[in-house]
Amino acid sequence: MKAIIWTDVLQALVMYTGVCVAIIYGLILVGGFKQAFSIASQGDRIEFDNLSVDPRTRHTVWPILFGNSFNALLTYGFNQMQVQRYMCVKSTRGAQTTIFINIIGVACLILLSGLMGVIPYVYYSGCDPYTAGYIQSVDQIFPHFIMDA
């Protein structure tokens, strides 16, 4: 079981390194953090304060909190691989520490992934590669950005 945990640690380091390199490179290309968030805010891509309870609104704070609460319950309470990791820790306190570290790591990765999504939006704000026909699917935007930049 130790090998699985160390493999997970190595995998996390590789993921964080790749994400951080892509973000730093992208921020250099688009003119920095302030410029990126300015353009993304003007394009209505960043909304942290939408407290609307209207069910027709796509993303608000409430459905995100509600949905992610269930996702966390399933992931940390019922996922076989996750529970197996808790069981290999020697104490309850150790398992709680493992969960806490994991939650912080996942939250950071989600925030970095969101930033990683803002960068191609800003980079291509003047020309959409999907509409221009450079890519066949909107899911190809980030790989196209990496290859294009």
Short mmCIF file of C-alpha atoms in Angstrom, two decimals:
data_model
loop_
_atom_site.label_atom_id
_atom_site.label_comp_id
_atom_site.label_asym_id
_atom_site.label_seq_id
_atom_site.Cartn_x
_atom_site.Cartn_y
_atom_site.Cartn_z
CA MET A 1 0.00 0.00 0.00
CA LYS A 2 2.94 2.35 0.61
CA ALA A 3 3.88 2.02 -3.04
CA ILE A 4 0.41 3.17 -4.09
CA ILE A 5 0.58 6.21 -1.84
CA TRP A 6 4.05 7.19 -3.09
CA THR A 7 2.89 6.68 -6.67
CA ASP A 8 -0.02 9.05 -5.95
CA VAL A 9 2.39 11.61 -4.49
CA LEU A 10 4.62 11.40 -7.57
CA GLN A 11 1.62 11.68 -9.87
CA ALA A 12 0.39 14.75 -7.98
CA LEU A 13 3.81 16.38 -8.27
CA VAL A 14 3.87 15.75 -12.03
CA MET A 15 0.33 17.16 -12.41
CA TYR A 16 1.08 20.27 -10.35
CA THR A 17 4.33 20.86 -12.23
CA GLY A 18 2.63 20.62 -15.62
CA VAL A 19 -0.26 22.85 -14.58
CA CYS A 20 2.06 25.46 -13.05
CA VAL A 21 4.33 25.53 -16.11
CA ALA A 22 1.32 25.96 -18.42
CA ILE A 23 -0.11 28.74 -16.24
CA ILE A 24 3.16 30.65 -15.92
CA TYR A 25 3.85 30.38 -19.65
CA GLY A 26 0.28 31.39 -20.47
CA LEU A 27 0.32 34.37 -18.12
CA ILE A 28 3.55 35.57 -19.72
CA LEU A 29 1.92 35.32 -23.16
CA VAL A 30 -1.27 37.19 -22.24
CA GLY A 31 0.42 39.99 -20.30
CA GLY A 32 0.12 38.85 -16.72
CA PHE A 33 -2.44 37.94 -14.11
CA LYS A 34 -4.10 41.35 -13.96
CA GLN A 35 -4.53 41.53 -17.75
CA ALA A 36 -5.91 37.98 -17.90
CA PHE A 37 -8.54 38.63 -15.24
CA SER A 38 -9.45 42.00 -16.71
CA ILE A 39 -10.25 40.49 -20.14
CA ALA A 40 -11.97 37.45 -18.62
CA SER A 41 -14.13 39.68 -16.40
CA GLN A 42 -15.12 41.85 -19.36
CA GLY A 43 -16.20 38.69 -21.19
CA ASP A 44 -18.32 37.53 -18.21
CA ARG A 45 -16.13 34.46 -17.66
CA ILE A 46 -15.46 35.13 -13.99
CA GLU A 47 -18.26 35.50 -11.45
CA PHE A 48 -17.47 34.74 -7.84
CA ASP A 49 -20.36 36.62 -6.30
CA ASN A 50 -23.43 35.27 -8.10
CA LEU A 51 -25.77 34.45 -5.21
CA SER A 52 -28.89 34.12 -7.36
CA VAL A 53 -31.37 31.39 -6.45
CA ASP A 54 -32.92 31.41 -9.93
CA PRO A 55 -32.79 27.78 -11.19
CA ARG A 56 -32.41 29.00 -14.79
CA THR A 57 -29.04 30.58 -14.04
CA ARG A 58 -26.28 28.23 -15.14
CA HIS A 59 -23.66 28.65 -12.41
CA THR A 60 -24.27 30.23 -9.03
CA VAL A 61 -22.70 29.70 -5.64
CA TRP A 62 -25.56 27.55 -4.30
CA PRO A 63 -25.70 24.71 -6.86
CA ILE A 64 -21.92 24.54 -6.90
CA LEU A 65 -21.75 24.19 -3.10
CA PHE A 66 -24.66 21.75 -3.02
CA GLY A 67 -23.36 19.59 -5.86
CA ASN A 68 -19.79 19.57 -4.64
CA SER A 69 -20.93 18.58 -1.14
CA PHE A 70 -22.48 15.41 -2.55
CA ASN A 71 -19.42 14.83 -4.73
CA ALA A 72 -17.13 15.15 -1.70
CA LEU A 73 -19.33 12.79 0.32
CA LEU A 74 -19.17 10.18 -2.42
CA THR A 75 -15.45 10.64 -3.04
CA TYR A 76 -14.24 10.69 0.55
CA GLY A 77 -16.86 8.45 2.13
CA PHE A 78 -17.72 5.73 -0.36
CA ASN A 79 -14.99 5.55 -3.00
CA GLN A 80 -13.24 2.20 -2.60
CA MET A 81 -9.78 3.49 -3.50
CA GLN A 82 -10.08 6.42 -1.10
CA VAL A 83 -11.38 4.29 1.79
CA GLN A 84 -8.57 1.80 1.17
CA ARG A 85 -6.07 4.61 1.68
CA TYR A 86 -7.66 5.53 5.02
CA MET A 87 -7.56 1.93 6.15
CA CYS A 88 -3.80 1.67 5.62
CA VAL A 89 -3.13 4.59 7.99
CA LYS A 90 -2.34 3.54 11.55
CA SER A 91 -4.72 5.86 13.42
CA THR A 92 -7.96 7.77 13.03
CA ARG A 93 -6.01 11.02 13.43
CA GLY A 94 -3.71 9.96 10.59
CA ALA A 95 -6.71 9.24 8.36
CA GLN A 96 -8.20 12.65 9.18
CA THR A 97 -4.89 14.32 8.34
CA THR A 98 -4.79 12.42 5.05
CA ILE A 99 -8.28 13.60 4.14
CA PHE A 100 -7.47 17.20 5.08
CA ILE A 101 -4.27 17.25 2.99
CA ASN A 102 -6.12 15.66 0.08
CA ILE A 103 -8.95 18.20 0.21
CA ILE A 104 -6.50 21.11 0.21
CA GLY A 105 -4.57 19.58 -2.69
CA VAL A 106 -7.70 18.94 -4.75
CA ALA A 107 -9.03 22.45 -4.05
CA CYS A 108 -5.74 23.97 -5.22
CA LEU A 109 -5.76 21.83 -8.35
CA ILE A 110 -9.34 22.90 -9.14
CA LEU A 111 -8.43 26.58 -8.72
CA LEU A 112 -5.34 26.17 -10.90
CA SER A 113 -7.40 24.33 -13.52
CA GLY A 114 -9.87 27.21 -13.58
CA LEU A 115 -7.02 29.64 -14.12
CA MET A 116 -5.69 27.34 -16.81
CA GLY A 117 -9.06 27.66 -18.57
CA VAL A 118 -9.03 31.46 -18.39
CA ILE A 119 -5.68 31.75 -20.16
CA PRO A 120 -6.73 30.31 -23.57
CA TYR A 121 -9.91 32.41 -23.42
CA VAL A 122 -7.81 35.54 -23.00
CA TYR A 123 -5.19 34.45 -25.54
CA TYR A 124 -7.84 33.81 -28.21
CA SER A 125 -10.14 36.69 -27.24
CA GLY A 126 -9.64 38.27 -30.67
CA CYS A 127 -10.01 35.08 -32.72
CA ASP A 128 -11.87 31.89 -31.83
CA PRO A 129 -9.94 28.88 -33.21
CA TYR A 130 -13.12 26.76 -33.20
CA THR A 131 -15.10 29.23 -35.28
CA ALA A 132 -12.08 29.79 -37.54
CA GLY A 133 -11.87 26.04 -38.18
CA TYR A 134 -8.45 25.41 -36.62
CA ILE A 135 -9.94 22.84 -34.24
CA GLN A 136 -12.90 20.49 -34.68
CA SER A 137 -14.13 20.51 -31.07
CA VAL A 138 -14.12 23.07 -28.27
CA ASP A 139 -12.49 20.37 -26.13
CA GLN A 140 -9.35 20.81 -28.22
CA ILE A 141 -8.83 24.45 -27.22
CA PHE A 142 -6.21 23.89 -24.51
CA PRO A 143 -4.06 21.41 -26.47
CA HIS A 144 -4.30 23.80 -29.44
CA PHE A 145 -3.23 26.67 -27.19
CA ILE A 146 -0.20 24.71 -25.97
CA MET A 147 0.81 23.78 -29.53
CA ASP A 148 0.06 27.26 -30.92
CA ALA A 149 1.76 29.31 -28.23
#
